[in-house]
XYZ file of N, CA and C in Angstrom:
483
model
N 92.406 100.165 77.190
C 92.985 100.478 78.472
C 94.264 101.279 78.229
N 94.438 102.305 78.972
C 95.660 103.105 78.915
C 96.684 102.472 79.858
N 97.856 102.147 79.336
C 98.893 101.496 80.133
C 100.073 102.449 80.271
N 100.472 102.667 81.524
C 101.635 103.495 81.837
C 102.738 102.600 82.372
N 103.969 102.990 82.152
C 105.070 102.273 82.785
C 106.132 103.264 83.223
N 106.893 102.865 84.229
C 108.016 103.670 84.690
C 109.251 102.791 84.647
N 110.130 103.107 83.706
C 111.372 102.364 83.554
C 112.343 103.297 82.847
N 113.420 103.680 83.526
C 114.338 104.633 82.896
C 114.997 104.090 81.635
N 114.913 102.780 81.415
C 115.556 102.176 80.255
C 114.575 101.823 79.138
N 113.285 102.016 79.364
C 112.286 101.632 78.364
C 111.484 102.859 77.924
N 111.631 103.257 76.688
C 110.856 104.398 76.189
C 109.408 103.994 75.896
N 108.634 104.983 75.447
C 107.274 104.690 74.993
C 107.332 103.618 73.914
N 106.271 102.843 73.824
C 106.146 101.892 72.726
C 104.683 101.837 72.326
N 104.335 100.890 71.467
C 102.964 100.795 70.982
C 101.989 100.361 72.072
N 102.500 99.788 73.151
C 101.628 99.243 74.187
C 101.499 100.115 75.418
N 102.519 100.931 75.716
C 102.468 101.713 76.949
C 103.228 103.020 76.813
N 102.945 103.917 77.749
C 103.560 105.233 77.783
C 104.466 105.327 78.999
N 105.681 105.770 78.781
C 106.641 105.943 79.872
C 106.343 107.243 80.612
N 106.248 107.157 81.934
C 105.994 108.330 82.776
C 106.884 108.246 84.010
N 106.960 109.329 84.739
C 107.685 109.326 86.000
C 106.926 108.513 87.040
N 107.626 108.069 88.061
C 107.005 107.240 89.090
C 105.850 107.967 89.774
N 106.014 109.242 90.056
C 104.948 110.009 90.712
C 103.681 110.016 89.868
N 103.818 110.250 88.576
C 102.664 110.248 87.669
C 102.030 108.870 87.607
N 102.861 107.841 87.489
C 102.346 106.476 87.418
C 101.511 106.151 88.653
N 102.035 106.462 89.824
C 101.306 106.153 91.063
C 100.013 106.956 91.178
N 100.059 108.215 90.816
C 98.886 109.086 90.960
C 97.776 108.757 89.969
N 98.122 108.246 88.789
C 97.121 108.046 87.745
C 96.659 106.607 87.554
N 97.353 105.656 88.124
C 97.044 104.248 87.856
C 95.992 103.682 88.791
N 95.148 102.834 88.224
C 94.175 102.095 89.029
C 94.813 100.835 89.606
N 95.752 100.266 88.857
C 96.489 99.086 89.308
C 97.964 99.344 89.050
N 98.776 99.156 90.083
C 100.220 99.295 89.956
C 100.818 97.916 90.191
N 101.522 97.411 89.189
C 102.151 96.103 89.276
C 103.660 96.284 89.245
N 104.345 95.776 90.260
C 105.788 95.962 90.402
C 106.556 94.781 89.829
N 107.576 95.095 89.039
C 108.419 94.074 88.405
C 109.859 94.564 88.424
N 110.462 94.597 89.593
C 111.825 95.091 89.735
C 112.638 94.140 90.610
N 113.954 94.135 90.433
C 114.791 93.349 91.340
C 114.903 94.083 92.675
N 115.347 93.398 93.703
C 115.603 94.053 94.984
C 117.068 94.431 95.040
N 117.323 95.720 95.176
C 118.677 96.224 95.365
C 118.579 97.506 96.183
N 119.672 98.168 96.391
C 119.643 99.388 97.219
C 118.743 100.464 96.612
N 118.664 100.502 95.308
C 117.834 101.494 94.624
C 116.334 101.207 94.765
N 115.979 99.920 94.890
C 114.555 99.564 94.917
C 114.044 99.157 96.296
N 114.928 99.054 97.302
C 114.459 98.700 98.651
C 113.477 99.781 99.121
N 112.281 99.336 99.498
C 111.184 100.224 99.911
C 110.892 101.275 98.832
N 110.980 100.843 97.578
C 110.591 101.696 96.456
C 109.180 102.226 96.689
N 108.331 101.357 97.255
C 106.974 101.766 97.613
C 106.920 101.843 99.137
N 106.903 103.075 99.638
C 106.845 103.321 101.081
C 105.642 104.231 101.342
N 105.549 104.779 102.528
C 104.396 105.623 102.891
C 104.228 106.784 101.913
N 105.328 107.390 101.497
C 105.252 108.528 100.575
C 104.599 108.127 99.256
N 105.042 107.022 98.679
C 104.512 106.568 97.392
C 103.070 106.089 97.528
N 102.757 105.404 98.614
C 101.379 104.947 98.832
C 100.426 106.123 98.959
N 100.887 107.214 99.552
C 100.046 108.416 99.697
C 99.736 109.055 98.350
N 100.563 108.810 97.349
C 100.332 109.353 96.013
C 99.257 108.583 95.254
N 99.022 107.340 95.657
C 98.093 106.481 94.922
C 96.641 106.835 95.215
N 95.768 106.510 94.271
C 94.330 106.717 94.454
C 93.828 105.819 95.586
N 92.852 106.259 96.351
C 92.292 105.392 97.403
C 91.538 104.189 96.825
N 91.281 104.209 95.528
C 90.609 103.091 94.850
C 91.598 102.164 94.152
N 92.882 102.435 94.274
C 93.905 101.695 93.539
C 94.275 100.379 94.225
N 94.877 99.503 93.427
C 95.389 98.219 93.912
C 96.876 98.154 93.594
N 97.655 97.697 94.565
C 99.087 97.495 94.397
C 99.354 95.997 94.316
N 100.083 95.558 93.280
C 100.434 94.149 93.115
C 101.955 94.056 93.095
N 102.506 93.176 93.932
C 103.949 92.984 93.923
C 104.299 91.515 93.802
N 104.956 91.202 92.695
C 105.525 89.867 92.501
C 107.032 89.999 92.340
N 107.568 91.144 92.738
C 109.000 91.416 92.587
C 109.804 90.616 93.590
N 110.255 91.271 94.618
C 110.993 90.662 95.713
C 110.518 91.321 96.998
N 110.553 90.557 98.072
C 110.229 91.136 99.360
C 111.208 92.261 99.649
N 110.735 93.332 100.239
C 111.592 94.470 100.526
C 111.395 95.608 99.553
N 110.791 95.344 98.391
C 110.488 96.423 97.448
C 109.349 97.275 98.008
N 108.435 96.634 98.730
C 107.321 97.339 99.359
C 107.561 97.394 100.864
N 107.403 98.553 101.439
C 107.467 98.711 102.894
C 106.159 98.150 103.451
N 106.218 96.955 104.006
C 105.004 96.254 104.436
C 104.260 96.983 105.550
N 104.982 97.618 106.450
C 104.322 98.349 107.536
C 103.528 99.526 106.975
N 104.122 100.248 106.031
C 103.427 101.369 105.396
C 102.217 100.879 104.607
N 102.361 99.743 103.929
C 101.242 99.167 103.178
C 100.110 98.782 104.120
N 100.436 98.158 105.225
C 99.425 97.769 106.206
C 98.647 98.992 106.691
N 99.351 100.060 107.025
C 98.686 101.291 107.482
C 97.805 101.887 106.390
N 98.287 101.889 105.148
C 97.512 102.471 104.047
C 96.230 101.696 103.793
N 96.299 100.376 103.840
C 95.105 99.556 103.614
C 94.125 99.709 104.774
N 94.621 99.660 105.991
C 93.746 99.794 107.167
C 93.084 101.165 107.234
N 93.791 102.210 106.795
C 93.235 103.567 106.809
C 92.397 103.855 105.569
N 92.258 102.857 104.697
C 91.509 102.972 103.447
C 92.063 104.061 102.528
N 93.383 104.293 102.626
C 94.061 105.202 101.689
C 94.450 104.458 100.426
N 94.338 103.118 100.481
C 94.600 102.254 99.332
C 93.550 101.159 99.382
N 92.926 100.882 98.249
C 91.843 99.903 98.244
C 92.316 98.493 98.561
N 93.391 98.056 97.872
C 93.774 96.664 98.039
C 95.198 96.420 97.571
N 95.675 95.217 97.886
C 97.014 94.819 97.464
C 97.035 93.318 97.230
N 97.929 92.909 96.351
C 98.195 91.501 96.096
C 99.692 91.284 96.209
N 100.090 90.370 97.089
C 101.517 90.133 97.330
C 101.872 88.673 97.154
N 102.930 88.430 96.407
C 103.467 87.078 96.258
C 104.810 86.980 96.975
N 105.277 88.097 97.500
C 106.582 88.155 98.148
C 106.489 88.995 99.415
N 107.384 88.713 100.348
C 107.381 89.407 101.633
C 108.806 89.743 102.038
N 108.928 90.709 102.942
C 110.261 91.100 103.403
C 110.956 89.954 104.117
N 110.207 89.131 104.833
C 110.795 88.003 105.555
C 110.224 86.723 104.977
N 111.083 85.955 104.320
C 110.667 84.678 103.746
C 111.680 83.611 104.118
N 111.277 82.401 104.400
C 109.876 82.036 104.614
C 109.378 82.606 105.931
N 108.079 82.822 106.004
C 107.499 83.441 107.191
C 107.494 82.520 108.398
N 107.313 81.253 108.178
C 107.228 80.340 109.307
C 105.904 80.494 110.033
N 105.901 80.285 111.324
C 104.645 80.315 112.082
C 104.174 81.730 112.377
N 105.089 82.697 112.345
C 104.708 84.082 112.613
C 104.446 84.780 111.277
N 103.184 84.854 110.894
C 102.810 85.415 109.600
C 102.766 86.928 109.639
N 102.923 87.532 108.497
C 102.790 88.982 108.368
C 101.346 89.368 108.689
N 101.131 90.490 109.359
C 99.759 90.943 109.613
C 98.982 91.210 108.324
N 99.665 91.395 107.219
C 98.986 91.610 105.940
C 98.164 90.398 105.525
N 98.572 89.220 105.973
C 97.876 87.981 105.611
C 96.421 88.007 106.079
N 96.150 88.660 107.201
C 94.801 88.685 107.772
C 93.939 89.837 107.253
N 94.509 90.711 106.453
C 93.737 91.865 105.966
C 92.771 91.446 104.862
N 91.492 91.835 104.986
C 90.503 91.411 103.980
C 90.732 92.002 102.584
N 91.438 93.110 102.481
C 91.682 93.726 101.172
C 93.091 93.432 100.652
N 93.731 92.406 101.217
C 95.065 92.008 100.772
C 95.037 90.520 100.440
N 95.437 90.198 99.215
C 95.545 88.802 98.794
C 97.021 88.445 98.853
N 97.333 87.359 99.550
C 98.729 86.950 99.688
C 98.921 85.537 99.156
N 100.084 85.313 98.581
C 100.479 83.999 98.093
C 101.853 83.676 98.667
N 102.171 82.415 98.832
C 103.458 82.038 99.425
C 104.588 81.961 98.404
N 104.843 83.055 97.697
C 105.932 83.166 96.730
C 105.856 82.050 95.671
N 104.685 81.942 95.062
C 104.492 80.907 94.049
C 104.099 81.475 92.689
N 104.383 82.753 92.476
C 104.018 83.379 91.214
C 104.646 82.704 90.007
N 105.759 82.048 90.217
C 106.423 81.381 89.089
C 106.051 79.904 89.010
N 105.093 79.464 89.781
C 104.785 78.027 89.848
C 103.823 77.584 88.746
N 104.220 77.814 87.507
C 103.449 77.286 86.385
C 104.254 76.158 85.770
N 103.595 75.274 85.069
C 104.309 74.166 84.435
C 105.372 74.679 83.465
N 105.034 75.681 82.680
C 105.980 76.196 81.687
C 107.206 76.813 82.359
N 106.990 77.600 83.402
C 108.122 78.240 84.099
C 108.983 77.191 84.773
N 108.362 76.233 85.447
C 109.152 75.192 86.128
C 109.928 74.335 85.122
N 109.340 74.039 83.971
C 110.052 73.277 82.937
C 111.245 74.078 82.424
N 111.062 75.381 82.235
C 112.163 76.239 81.785
C 113.262 76.295 82.841
N 112.894 76.303 84.125
C 113.890 76.306 85.199
C 114.715 75.020 85.187
N 114.064 73.899 84.968
C 114.773 72.611 84.885
C 115.711 72.619 83.682
N 115.224 73.089 82.537
C 116.061 73.147 81.338
C 117.298 74.011 81.568
N 117.114 75.155 82.221
C 118.240 76.043 82.491
C 119.242 75.378 83.439
N 118.744 74.698 84.457
C 119.645 73.992 85.385
C 120.455 72.925 84.648
N 119.801 72.163 83.792
C 120.499 71.120 83.020
C 121.530 71.763 82.088
N 121.146 72.851 81.420
C 122.092 73.536 80.527
C 123.308 74.036 81.305
N 123.100 74.568 82.502
C 124.212 75.026 83.340
C 125.138 73.871 83.694
N 124.569 72.741 84.076
C 125.371 71.567 84.441
C 126.189 71.092 83.240
N 125.552 70.992 82.083
C 126.258 70.550 80.876
C 127.369 71.537 80.497
N 127.108 72.828 80.629
C 128.134 73.833 80.338
C 129.348 73.637 81.237
N 129.114 73.495 82.528
C 130.221 73.348 83.477
C 130.981 72.052 83.225
N 130.261 70.961 82.963
C 130.926 69.680 82.717
C 131.758 69.680 81.449
N 131.416 70.522 80.502
C 132.188 70.607 79.254
C 133.116 71.828 79.260
N 133.369 72.365 80.450
C 134.292 73.470 80.680
C 133.942 74.742 79.914
N 132.661 74.966 79.722
C 132.173 76.230 79.168
C 131.652 77.064 80.334
N 131.553 78.383 80.160
C 131.005 79.213 81.240
C 129.537 78.846 81.501
N 129.166 78.815 82.760
C 127.765 78.576 83.109
C 126.914 79.724 82.591
N 125.706 79.424 82.213
C 124.795 80.464 81.708
C 124.365 81.411 82.819
N 124.236 80.899 84.016
C 123.873 81.722 85.173
C 124.848 81.401 86.308
N 126.088 81.909 86.220
C 127.090 81.580 87.230
C 126.758 82.188 88.584
N 127.209 81.537 89.614
C 127.059 82.075 90.957
C 128.021 83.235 91.127
N 127.618 84.270 91.863
C 128.542 85.391 92.087
C 129.838 84.882 92.713
N 130.968 85.325 92.171
C 132.259 84.941 92.702
C 132.811 83.653 92.142
N 132.026 82.936 91.325
C 132.526 81.685 90.758
C 133.383 82.000 89.536
N 134.348 81.102 89.218
C 135.191 81.374 88.040
C 134.359 81.315 86.762
N 134.806 82.065 85.761
C 134.082 82.105 84.481
C 134.029 80.713 83.855
N 135.161 80.019 83.855
C 135.212 78.656 83.345
C 135.806 77.809 84.444
N 135.094 76.783 84.899
C 135.605 75.989 86.002
C 136.857 75.231 85.612
N 137.751 75.054 86.584
C 138.951 74.264 86.304
C 138.620 72.796 86.549
N 139.295 71.936 85.828
C 139.060 70.492 85.976
C 139.561 70.052 87.344
N 138.868 69.086 87.973
C 139.316 68.599 89.261
C 140.704 67.971 89.141
N 141.473 68.011 90.230
C 142.808 67.424 90.243
C 142.735 65.958 89.862
N 143.630 65.520 88.992
C 143.658 64.129 88.584
C 142.711 63.786 87.450
N 141.901 64.747 87.020
C 140.949 64.500 85.926
C 141.702 64.519 84.605
N 141.295 63.683 83.654
C 141.967 63.707 82.348
C 141.712 65.031 81.648
N 142.722 65.495 80.901
C 142.537 66.765 80.204
C 142.314 66.575 78.734
């Protein structure tokens, strides 16, 4: 299988070839998205990008909701300009009682944001949480600090030093 990737920070390697996004979309049978959601990636896949894809292609997104323009995706699938899609994330989460219209599309597989729900991933998440707690309790920087939190927490007032 020929594997293409688009990542400005990852050159070619033994497993895949780095190409521009336009080439990747036009030549791929399956496009799998693995990006964070930020201003650069919001609606990274919109009507323009979907129009570049093969009508036989499948789009898979396990990134973050908002990376794919869901309205454009819905139109592309309904117009058969894209064969199918698999989504584990949505622009609005949790959806609640008002589900995305993509949920009812026969060529779209949707999951309720459970792509990371494996035993190994959940065990690693617990380990990381425990490591963070131990770091903070021993006045070391947390491994995954919250934005805006101090690098090293100060001891509570009255605590022994």
